[in-house]
Amino acid sequence: MFLPSLFPRSICRSLTLVWFFLLFLAYLYYFRKPIPAGGNRLQGNVLSPCDSLKGLEDTFVVLRTGATEAPKKLPAHLATTLRCVPDYAIYSDYEEDIEGHHVYNVLDDVNPDIIATHPDFEYYRRLQEGGREAFTAEELAQWANAKNTNGGRDSPGWRLDKWKFLPLAEKALQRRPDAKWYIFIESDTYMLWQTLLEWLSHFDPSKPHYMGMQMQIGDVVFAYGGGGFAVSNPALKKVVAHRRENLKFYDDFTAAHWAGDCVLGKAMADAGVKLLWSFPTIAGDQPGDMDFNSTFGGQTKPWCYYAASYHHIPPAEYSKFYRFEQIWNKENAFRMRHRDVFKSYILPRLSSERADWDNLSDIDESAATSFDDCRKACDSQPDCKQFSFTAQSCKTSTAFKLGHQVPRDSGDQIKSGWMMERVKDYIERMDASCGRKSWILP
């Protein structure tokens, strides 16, 4: 004998749907909560990326920027590279707050006579008096599109930038005198903190260290500011003390120079602190522009080495690379090398052809008059890896580079292609060259 149902079947189905909906809401609440902006942990016992950054509390991170770029570039940093940093400061040529974070004026202690009279500070004086509204839309557009020259970028904000480096060292030491390491970055520098911290663990922070991608102007070898650079506490104390004792000399040297990172490198050398040539652990390009077989560092080609930084990353790319880095660190017990960035971040975005795209091919092939002819020109050269074609020219390259999108309304339409059938052999040959290469160490 069957007992009669207490509810009609339609009601039972409705109650079942409601039950499953409530279970789904409970799942979302307890297991899919977003990471709080200021928190260090996910819900439960799952660690966030910040928890694995042991040693970051011993560093002070200094981000250098400028008024014309800060509102556009800083939000990407605040959501990614600075998210886990417990102690940092942002310095610019204009004091303000951006998304609740204070931006300090790094030039407020420069000699008032220099500020009042030097041509480099005309832009600064206007900025302090009227803010960004002091500049016309035409001026801002002109400066944004300024070209790079042998003497740096042709814009007043860039010319002012050289004055920031030595005051920045002074302010960093004042702000955090007990830090073991000072990490100096720019508004388009991306730091891979786990890699950087593991690299720094090979060094004694009680000794003077100055480490970054090597560059040279004249007889001064210095750490390139764009790639980021690391300075130990004793090294920073040495250069700050030396500058205080020779303030007029370095003001005059800065006035006559054009690159602030070179000015700092000069002061470091004068203070007895040598630079550790740190490329490719510290790199000066973004992944999409990088030649992973570059000979910039002599025998230290990027492919085999751990990657601690990149440069020139656009704001829109920060979140993409940040997600990629977090997934990588979660799925791998070892640090990321440049070759891992190529295999897992760059390679999936390469294809046999891509319209409205410049892959930065650089060898002119004057005989090719079409995209197909350009491909054939590349195919006929065993070491050619990619090519690009516009109405005016065909170019090939012996490197695999991703490059970047080119808007259709920018003028010349460009189309790029990669020799995908040559990727496997390229990777095998590059991997075979590595041996024990890993870190840049003294």
Tab-separated table of C-alpha atoms in Angstrom:
chain	number	residue	atom	x	y	z
A	1	MET	CA	0.000	0.000	0.000
A	2	PHE	CA	1.465	3.335	-1.057
A	3	LEU	CA	1.147	6.446	1.042
A	4	PRO	CA	-0.356	9.378	-0.819
A	5	SER	CA	1.994	12.304	-1.710
A	6	LEU	CA	1.748	15.269	0.643
A	7	PHE	CA	2.324	17.745	-2.259
A	8	PRO	CA	1.515	17.723	-5.932
A	9	ARG	CA	4.461	16.857	-8.214
A	10	SER	CA	4.687	20.404	-9.585
A	11	ILE	CA	5.195	21.765	-6.092
A	12	CYS	CA	7.877	19.154	-5.383
A	13	ARG	CA	9.742	20.156	-8.531
A	14	SER	CA	9.556	23.814	-7.517
A	15	LEU	CA	10.867	23.072	-4.029
A	16	THR	CA	13.714	21.039	-5.540
A	17	LEU	CA	14.705	23.948	-7.788
A	18	VAL	CA	14.619	26.349	-4.842
A	19	TRP	CA	16.782	23.932	-2.817
A	20	PHE	CA	19.411	23.710	-5.547
A	21	PHE	CA	19.368	27.507	-5.987
A	22	LEU	CA	19.999	27.970	-2.259
A	23	LEU	CA	22.874	25.486	-2.433
A	24	PHE	CA	24.351	27.446	-5.348
A	25	LEU	CA	24.127	30.719	-3.414
A	26	ALA	CA	25.836	29.056	-0.437
A	27	TYR	CA	28.627	27.856	-2.742
A	28	LEU	CA	29.146	31.356	-4.081
A	29	TYR	CA	29.192	32.853	-0.613
A	30	TYR	CA	31.554	30.412	1.045
A	31	PHE	CA	33.863	29.364	-1.787
A	32	ARG	CA	33.902	32.071	-4.432
A	33	LYS	CA	34.373	35.244	-2.413
A	34	PRO	CA	36.743	37.744	-4.114
A	35	ILE	CA	40.036	38.588	-2.442
A	36	PRO	CA	39.547	41.692	-0.274
A	37	ALA	CA	41.538	44.639	-1.598
A	38	GLY	CA	43.518	45.010	1.608
A	39	GLY	CA	43.529	41.405	2.753
A	40	ASN	CA	46.192	38.752	2.539
A	41	ARG	CA	44.107	35.577	2.478
A	42	LEU	CA	41.269	33.966	0.671
A	43	GLN	CA	38.414	32.517	2.734
A	44	GLY	CA	39.157	29.269	4.515
A	45	ASN	CA	42.656	27.820	4.398
A	46	VAL	CA	43.514	28.755	0.814
A	47	LEU	CA	46.463	31.123	0.674
A	48	SER	CA	46.483	34.179	-1.548
A	49	PRO	CA	49.518	35.074	-3.707
A	50	CYS	CA	50.628	37.540	-1.033
A	51	ASP	CA	51.255	34.840	1.573
A	52	SER	CA	54.085	33.257	-0.405
A	53	LEU	CA	56.136	36.465	-0.648
A	54	LYS	CA	58.425	35.851	2.297
A	55	GLY	CA	60.922	38.676	2.703
A	56	LEU	CA	58.859	41.353	1.006
A	57	GLU	CA	58.347	42.980	4.402
A	58	ASP	CA	62.103	43.686	4.471
A	59	THR	CA	61.915	45.751	1.287
A	60	PHE	CA	60.756	49.272	0.582
A	61	VAL	CA	59.356	49.751	-2.906
A	62	VAL	CA	59.700	53.167	-4.529
A	63	LEU	CA	57.618	53.896	-7.628
A	64	ARG	CA	58.641	56.929	-9.693
A	65	THR	CA	56.136	58.552	-12.028
A	66	GLY	CA	55.047	61.921	-13.429
A	67	ALA	CA	51.877	63.985	-13.428
A	68	THR	CA	51.053	63.428	-17.103
A	69	GLU	CA	51.089	59.622	-16.815
A	70	ALA	CA	50.168	58.861	-13.199
A	71	PRO	CA	46.333	58.836	-13.484
A	72	LYS	CA	46.508	56.459	-16.448
A	73	LYS	CA	49.212	54.072	-15.247
A	74	LEU	CA	48.983	53.885	-11.454
A	75	PRO	CA	45.593	52.108	-11.175
A	76	ALA	CA	47.024	49.064	-12.978
A	77	HIS	CA	49.910	48.931	-10.471
A	78	LEU	CA	47.612	49.260	-7.477
A	79	ALA	CA	45.604	46.249	-8.658
A	80	THR	CA	48.593	44.062	-9.545
A	81	THR	CA	52.271	44.699	-8.776
A	82	LEU	CA	51.675	46.768	-5.622
A	83	ARG	CA	48.786	44.668	-4.350
A	84	CYS	CA	50.899	42.511	-2.035
A	85	VAL	CA	53.594	45.068	-1.171
A	86	PRO	CA	53.286	45.976	2.524
A	87	ASP	CA	55.412	49.127	2.366
A	88	TYR	CA	55.794	51.367	-0.655
A	89	ALA	CA	55.660	55.016	-1.666
A	90	ILE	CA	54.758	56.706	-4.931
A	91	TYR	CA	56.756	59.774	-5.950
A	92	SER	CA	56.037	62.188	-8.766
A	93	ASP	CA	56.539	65.817	-9.745
A	94	TYR	CA	53.078	66.653	-8.401
A	95	GLU	CA	51.507	65.848	-5.029
A	96	GLU	CA	48.001	64.391	-5.177
A	97	ASP	CA	45.839	61.399	-4.295
A	98	ILE	CA	44.967	58.750	-6.890
A	99	GLU	CA	42.363	56.124	-6.018
A	100	GLY	CA	42.929	56.766	-2.325
A	101	HIS	CA	46.716	56.452	-2.515
A	102	HIS	CA	48.936	59.435	-1.791
A	103	VAL	CA	51.468	60.515	-4.392
A	104	TYR	CA	54.379	62.552	-3.008
A	105	ASN	CA	56.290	65.377	-4.662
A	106	VAL	CA	59.864	64.140	-4.922
A	107	LEU	CA	61.227	67.536	-6.029
A	108	ASP	CA	60.007	69.673	-3.137
A	109	ASP	CA	63.464	69.800	-1.515
A	110	VAL	CA	65.438	70.712	-4.638
A	111	ASN	CA	67.391	73.979	-4.373
A	112	PRO	CA	64.754	76.758	-4.719
A	113	ASP	CA	67.072	78.800	-6.950
A	114	ILE	CA	67.273	75.886	-9.414
A	115	ILE	CA	63.492	75.475	-9.381
A	116	ALA	CA	63.000	79.210	-9.971
A	117	THR	CA	65.512	79.662	-12.774
A	118	HIS	CA	66.465	76.439	-14.545
A	119	PRO	CA	64.671	75.830	-17.883
A	120	ASP	CA	63.993	72.186	-16.950
A	121	PHE	CA	61.696	73.447	-14.186
A	122	GLU	CA	59.475	75.697	-16.314
A	123	TYR	CA	57.052	72.802	-16.721
A	124	TYR	CA	57.282	72.075	-12.975
A	125	ARG	CA	56.514	75.672	-12.030
A	126	ARG	CA	53.411	75.694	-14.230
A	127	LEU	CA	52.326	72.348	-12.814
A	128	GLN	CA	52.619	73.492	-9.191
A	129	GLU	CA	50.714	76.697	-9.900
A	130	GLY	CA	47.862	75.335	-11.978
A	131	GLY	CA	47.894	71.550	-11.861
A	132	ARG	CA	47.281	69.620	-15.071
A	133	GLU	CA	44.821	72.301	-16.142
A	134	ALA	CA	47.806	74.610	-16.651
A	135	PHE	CA	48.555	72.771	-19.907
A	136	THR	CA	46.550	72.891	-23.096
A	137	ALA	CA	45.171	69.805	-24.786
A	138	GLU	CA	47.507	70.488	-27.698
A	139	GLU	CA	50.548	70.541	-25.393
A	140	LEU	CA	49.561	67.300	-23.693
A	141	ALA	CA	48.974	65.578	-27.038
A	142	GLN	CA	52.319	66.814	-28.368
A	143	TRP	CA	54.188	65.565	-25.305
A	144	ALA	CA	52.405	62.200	-25.384
A	145	ASN	CA	53.575	61.673	-28.964
A	146	ALA	CA	57.098	63.014	-28.436
A	147	LYS	CA	59.830	61.041	-30.144
A	148	ASN	CA	62.877	59.518	-28.501
A	149	THR	CA	66.157	61.229	-29.415
A	150	ASN	CA	69.837	60.676	-28.644
A	151	GLY	CA	69.311	62.967	-25.669
A	152	GLY	CA	66.180	61.250	-24.372
A	153	ARG	CA	62.517	61.869	-24.998
A	154	ASP	CA	61.630	65.326	-26.271
A	155	SER	CA	59.069	66.375	-23.664
A	156	PRO	CA	59.282	68.697	-20.626
A	157	GLY	CA	58.120	65.995	-18.230
A	158	TRP	CA	60.902	63.717	-19.400
A	159	ARG	CA	63.528	66.459	-19.119
A	160	LEU	CA	62.382	67.098	-15.550
A	161	ASP	CA	62.570	63.404	-14.685
A	162	LYS	CA	66.375	63.379	-14.427
A	163	TRP	CA	66.138	65.583	-11.335
A	164	LYS	CA	64.139	62.957	-9.419
A	165	PHE	CA	66.648	60.148	-8.929
A	166	LEU	CA	68.995	61.514	-6.276
A	167	PRO	CA	66.212	63.171	-4.223
A	168	LEU	CA	64.352	59.858	-4.509
A	169	ALA	CA	67.250	58.032	-2.861
A	170	GLU	CA	67.261	60.583	-0.038
A	171	LYS	CA	63.503	60.333	0.541
A	172	ALA	CA	63.485	56.522	0.421
A	173	LEU	CA	66.123	56.357	3.158
A	174	GLN	CA	64.270	58.922	5.270
A	175	ARG	CA	60.964	57.115	4.841
A	176	ARG	CA	62.221	53.598	5.653
A	177	PRO	CA	65.727	53.777	7.189
A	178	ASP	CA	65.613	50.160	8.414
A	179	ALA	CA	64.712	48.402	5.141
A	180	LYS	CA	67.138	45.725	3.979
A	181	TRP	CA	66.423	46.395	0.309
A	182	TYR	CA	65.076	49.325	-1.701
A	183	ILE	CA	63.398	48.425	-5.001
A	184	PHE	CA	63.062	51.330	-7.437
A	185	ILE	CA	60.529	50.941	-10.256
A	186	GLU	CA	58.732	53.074	-12.823
A	187	SER	CA	55.072	53.294	-13.759
A	188	ASP	CA	55.524	50.745	-16.568
A	189	THR	CA	57.828	48.325	-14.719
A	190	TYR	CA	56.413	44.897	-13.875
A	191	MET	CA	58.100	43.080	-10.994
A	192	LEU	CA	57.765	39.333	-10.456
A	193	TRP	CA	58.117	39.458	-6.700
A	194	GLN	CA	58.634	35.765	-5.961
A	195	THR	CA	61.490	35.623	-8.447
A	196	LEU	CA	63.005	38.891	-7.233
A	197	LEU	CA	62.906	37.831	-3.585
A	198	GLU	CA	64.513	34.477	-4.359
A	199	TRP	CA	67.215	36.284	-6.332
A	200	LEU	CA	67.865	38.718	-3.470
A	201	SER	CA	68.188	35.785	-1.048
A	202	HIS	CA	71.546	35.006	-2.702
A	203	PHE	CA	72.958	38.343	-1.468
A	204	ASP	CA	73.932	39.656	1.957
A	205	PRO	CA	71.842	42.820	2.514
A	206	SER	CA	74.347	44.057	5.111
A	207	LYS	CA	76.816	44.635	2.255
A	208	PRO	CA	76.542	47.420	-0.347
A	209	HIS	CA	74.726	46.135	-3.445
A	210	TYR	CA	73.461	48.032	-6.499
A	211	MET	CA	71.843	45.727	-9.065
A	212	GLY	CA	70.011	46.359	-12.309
A	213	MET	CA	70.092	46.052	-16.078
A	214	GLN	CA	73.371	47.563	-17.213
A	215	MET	CA	73.445	50.626	-19.476
A	216	GLN	CA	76.244	53.022	-20.335
A	217	ILE	CA	76.468	56.717	-21.237
A	218	GLY	CA	80.004	57.976	-21.725
A	219	ASP	CA	82.152	56.371	-19.063
A	220	VAL	CA	79.280	55.829	-16.591
A	221	VAL	CA	77.754	52.361	-16.305
A	222	PHE	CA	74.463	52.422	-14.432
A	223	ALA	CA	71.273	50.508	-13.680
A	224	TYR	CA	68.534	51.239	-16.218
A	225	GLY	CA	65.602	52.752	-14.353
A	226	GLY	CA	62.884	51.233	-16.522
A	227	GLY	CA	63.765	47.642	-15.673
A	228	GLY	CA	63.752	48.386	-11.960
A	229	PHE	CA	66.802	48.119	-9.741
A	230	ALA	CA	67.657	46.953	-6.238
A	231	VAL	CA	69.817	48.794	-3.702
A	232	SER	CA	70.805	47.405	-0.316
A	233	ASN	CA	70.586	49.527	2.829
A	234	PRO	CA	74.356	50.141	3.134
A	235	ALA	CA	74.591	51.112	-0.541
A	236	LEU	CA	71.756	53.610	-0.238
A	237	LYS	CA	73.281	55.124	2.877
A	238	LYS	CA	76.611	55.514	1.067
A	239	VAL	CA	75.170	57.328	-1.956
A	240	VAL	CA	72.888	59.569	0.119
A	241	ALA	CA	75.768	60.615	2.393
A	242	HIS	CA	78.050	61.212	-0.588
A	243	ARG	CA	75.463	63.373	-2.324
A	244	ARG	CA	74.870	65.457	0.815
A	245	GLU	CA	78.586	66.219	0.973
A	246	ASN	CA	78.713	67.166	-2.726
A	247	LEU	CA	75.290	68.658	-3.353
A	248	LYS	CA	76.320	71.451	-5.705
A	249	PHE	CA	78.473	69.111	-7.794
A	250	TYR	CA	75.567	66.712	-8.389
A	251	ASP	CA	73.105	69.556	-9.037
A	252	ASP	CA	75.480	70.843	-11.716
A	253	PHE	CA	76.050	67.333	-13.079
A	254	THR	CA	72.300	66.715	-13.270
A	255	ALA	CA	71.712	70.040	-15.020
A	256	ALA	CA	74.244	69.163	-17.714
A	257	HIS	CA	73.017	65.583	-18.182
A	258	TRP	CA	69.853	64.067	-19.655
A	259	ALA	CA	69.354	60.717	-17.889
A	260	GLY	CA	68.586	60.567	-14.182
A	261	ASP	CA	69.411	56.878	-13.808
A	262	CYS	CA	72.864	57.679	-15.164
A	263	VAL	CA	73.182	60.542	-12.647
A	264	LEU	CA	72.414	58.084	-9.845
A	265	GLY	CA	74.864	55.573	-11.301
A	266	LYS	CA	77.583	58.243	-11.324
A	267	ALA	CA	76.913	59.051	-7.667
A	268	MET	CA	76.924	55.336	-6.785
A	269	ALA	CA	80.302	54.833	-8.465
A	270	ASP	CA	81.721	57.948	-6.802
A	271	ALA	CA	80.504	56.621	-3.447
A	272	GLY	CA	82.332	53.337	-4.063
A	273	VAL	CA	79.301	51.180	-4.888
A	274	LYS	CA	79.730	49.027	-7.980
A	275	LEU	CA	76.887	47.922	-10.227
A	276	LEU	CA	76.129	44.234	-10.645
A	277	TRP	CA	75.208	43.795	-14.308
A	278	SER	CA	71.863	42.079	-13.847
A	279	PHE	CA	70.406	41.515	-17.318
A	280	PRO	CA	68.492	39.316	-18.031
A	281	THR	CA	67.248	38.704	-14.467
A	282	ILE	CA	66.235	42.352	-14.736
A	283	ALA	CA	64.968	43.108	-18.251
A	284	GLY	CA	64.252	46.316	-20.144
A	285	ASP	CA	61.491	45.187	-22.523
A	286	GLN	CA	57.991	43.850	-22.207
A	287	PRO	CA	57.556	40.137	-23.051
A	288	GLY	CA	55.924	40.892	-26.401
A	289	ASP	CA	58.865	43.022	-27.575
A	290	MET	CA	61.604	40.800	-26.247
A	291	ASP	CA	64.109	38.807	-28.254
A	292	PHE	CA	64.571	35.798	-25.967
A	293	ASN	CA	67.813	34.985	-27.798
A	294	SER	CA	69.185	38.517	-27.419
A	295	THR	CA	72.939	38.981	-27.242
A	296	PHE	CA	72.602	42.225	-25.247
A	297	GLY	CA	74.168	40.570	-22.229
A	298	GLY	CA	76.899	38.794	-24.176
A	299	GLN	CA	76.538	35.091	-23.357
A	300	THR	CA	73.719	35.693	-20.872
A	301	LYS	CA	70.811	35.335	-23.273
A	302	PRO	CA	67.411	35.760	-21.592
A	303	TRP	CA	65.917	32.364	-22.489
A	304	CYS	CA	67.645	30.348	-19.775
A	305	TYR	CA	67.455	32.801	-16.880
A	306	TYR	CA	64.852	33.496	-14.245
A	307	ALA	CA	62.726	36.572	-14.933
A	308	ALA	CA	62.371	39.159	-12.156
A	309	SER	CA	61.143	42.167	-14.151
A	310	TYR	CA	59.896	43.526	-17.461
A	311	HIS	CA	59.475	47.071	-18.755
A	312	HIS	CA	57.240	49.087	-21.113
A	313	ILE	CA	54.161	47.042	-20.234
A	314	PRO	CA	50.997	48.995	-21.187
A	315	PRO	CA	48.350	49.436	-18.460
A	316	ALA	CA	45.919	47.121	-20.270
A	317	GLU	CA	48.499	44.309	-20.255
A	318	TYR	CA	49.155	44.371	-16.494
A	319	SER	CA	46.069	42.401	-15.480
A	320	LYS	CA	46.686	39.796	-18.217
A	321	PHE	CA	50.275	39.187	-17.206
A	322	TYR	CA	49.381	39.296	-13.523
A	323	ARG	CA	46.782	36.530	-13.983
A	324	PHE	CA	49.281	34.536	-16.018
A	325	GLU	CA	51.911	34.889	-13.274
A	326	GLN	CA	49.503	33.853	-10.510
A	327	ILE	CA	48.381	30.753	-12.392
A	328	TRP	CA	51.979	29.852	-13.132
A	329	ASN	CA	53.046	30.173	-9.491
A	330	LYS	CA	50.069	28.094	-8.368
A	331	GLU	CA	50.777	25.271	-10.811
A	332	ASN	CA	54.598	25.209	-10.606
A	333	ALA	CA	56.965	24.744	-7.687
A	334	PHE	CA	59.842	26.500	-9.467
A	335	ARG	CA	60.294	30.121	-10.451
A	336	MET	CA	59.460	31.400	-13.897
A	337	ARG	CA	62.208	31.764	-16.489
A	338	HIS	CA	62.045	33.871	-19.613
A	339	ARG	CA	61.611	30.683	-21.659
A	340	ASP	CA	58.484	29.873	-19.646
A	341	VAL	CA	57.096	33.288	-20.518
A	342	PHE	CA	57.736	32.582	-24.198
A	343	LYS	CA	56.255	29.073	-24.148
A	344	SER	CA	53.171	29.822	-22.059
A	345	TYR	CA	52.436	33.529	-22.614
A	346	ILE	CA	53.852	34.501	-26.008
A	347	LEU	CA	53.635	31.320	-28.093
A	348	PRO	CA	49.862	30.798	-27.677
A	349	ARG	CA	49.344	34.241	-29.257
A	350	LEU	CA	51.476	33.585	-32.346
A	351	SER	CA	49.891	32.374	-35.582
A	352	SER	CA	50.686	31.983	-39.255
A	353	GLU	CA	49.249	35.425	-39.967
A	354	ARG	CA	47.658	38.312	-38.094
A	355	ALA	CA	46.199	41.473	-39.566
A	356	ASP	CA	46.640	44.936	-38.022
A	357	TRP	CA	49.640	43.667	-36.108
A	358	ASP	CA	53.328	44.635	-36.008
A	359	ASN	CA	55.613	41.839	-34.835
A	360	LEU	CA	58.646	44.145	-34.938
A	361	SER	CA	60.416	42.435	-37.820
A	362	ASP	CA	63.415	44.570	-38.756
A	363	ILE	CA	65.256	43.231	-41.847
A	364	ASP	CA	64.204	44.860	-45.129
A	365	GLU	CA	63.297	42.526	-48.001
A	366	SER	CA	62.925	44.933	-50.920
A	367	ALA	CA	62.051	42.286	-53.543
A	368	ALA	CA	58.778	41.196	-51.902
A	369	THR	CA	55.682	43.043	-53.131
A	370	SER	CA	52.905	41.127	-51.349
A	371	PHE	CA	52.247	39.343	-48.076
A	372	ASP	CA	52.693	35.953	-49.752
A	373	ASP	CA	55.953	37.070	-51.360
A	374	CYS	CA	57.113	38.271	-47.958
A	375	ARG	CA	56.330	34.865	-46.445
A	376	LYS	CA	58.278	33.171	-49.274
A	377	ALA	CA	61.256	35.452	-48.625
A	378	CYS	CA	61.244	34.394	-44.985
A	379	ASP	CA	60.717	30.734	-45.854
A	380	SER	CA	63.782	30.783	-48.117
A	381	GLN	CA	66.014	31.783	-45.185
A	382	PRO	CA	66.571	28.939	-42.677
A	383	ASP	CA	67.106	31.339	-39.767
A	384	CYS	CA	64.039	33.514	-40.477
A	385	LYS	CA	61.370	33.222	-37.802
A	386	GLN	CA	58.797	35.843	-38.767
A	387	PHE	CA	57.881	38.618	-41.183
A	388	SER	CA	55.599	41.595	-41.652
A	389	PHE	CA	54.212	43.399	-44.673
A	390	THR	CA	52.818	46.828	-45.402
A	391	ALA	CA	52.003	48.492	-48.708
A	392	GLN	CA	55.498	49.947	-48.650
A	393	SER	CA	57.742	47.152	-47.449
A	394	CYS	CA	58.408	43.584	-46.384
A	395	LYS	CA	60.496	42.907	-43.289
A	396	THR	CA	61.776	39.666	-41.784
A	397	SER	CA	63.410	38.725	-38.488
A	398	THR	CA	65.602	36.001	-37.026
A	399	ALA	CA	63.776	36.316	-33.674
A	400	PHE	CA	60.322	35.269	-32.541
A	401	LYS	CA	58.569	38.356	-31.168
A	402	LEU	CA	54.892	38.934	-30.466
A	403	GLY	CA	54.837	42.695	-31.051
A	404	HIS	CA	51.634	44.681	-30.735
A	405	GLN	CA	48.355	45.588	-32.372
A	406	VAL	CA	48.287	48.554	-34.755
A	407	PRO	CA	45.012	50.508	-35.082
A	408	ARG	CA	43.559	50.444	-38.565
A	409	ASP	CA	43.287	54.221	-38.645
A	410	SER	CA	46.991	54.708	-37.843
A	411	GLY	CA	48.052	55.004	-41.488
A	412	ASP	CA	49.868	52.064	-43.062
A	413	GLN	CA	48.017	48.794	-42.614
A	414	ILE	CA	50.394	46.111	-41.459
A	415	LYS	CA	50.052	42.355	-41.421
A	416	SER	CA	52.409	39.968	-39.644
A	417	GLY	CA	53.184	36.286	-39.892
A	418	TRP	CA	55.237	33.731	-37.983
A	419	MET	CA	56.902	30.563	-39.254
A	420	MET	CA	55.030	28.304	-36.869
A	421	GLU	CA	56.624	25.166	-38.305
A	422	ARG	CA	59.989	26.425	-37.013
A	423	VAL	CA	58.900	26.978	-33.402
A	424	LYS	CA	59.499	23.409	-32.194
A	425	ASP	CA	63.088	23.321	-33.427
A	426	TYR	CA	63.734	26.808	-32.024
A	427	ILE	CA	62.529	25.779	-28.556
A	428	GLU	CA	64.542	22.555	-28.575
A	429	ARG	CA	67.745	24.342	-29.598
A	430	MET	CA	67.247	27.101	-27.050
A	431	ASP	CA	66.522	24.659	-24.217
A	432	ALA	CA	69.591	22.629	-25.113
A	433	SER	CA	71.797	25.707	-24.698
A	434	CYS	CA	70.872	26.378	-21.078
A	435	GLY	CA	72.893	23.953	-18.993
A	436	ARG	CA	73.054	25.275	-15.417
A	437	LYS	CA	72.255	28.894	-16.244
A	438	SER	CA	69.701	30.358	-13.862
A	439	TRP	CA	70.552	33.505	-11.857
A	440	ILE	CA	72.781	36.495	-12.436
A	441	LEU	CA	75.171	36.429	-9.482
A	442	PRO	CA	78.559	38.057	-8.754
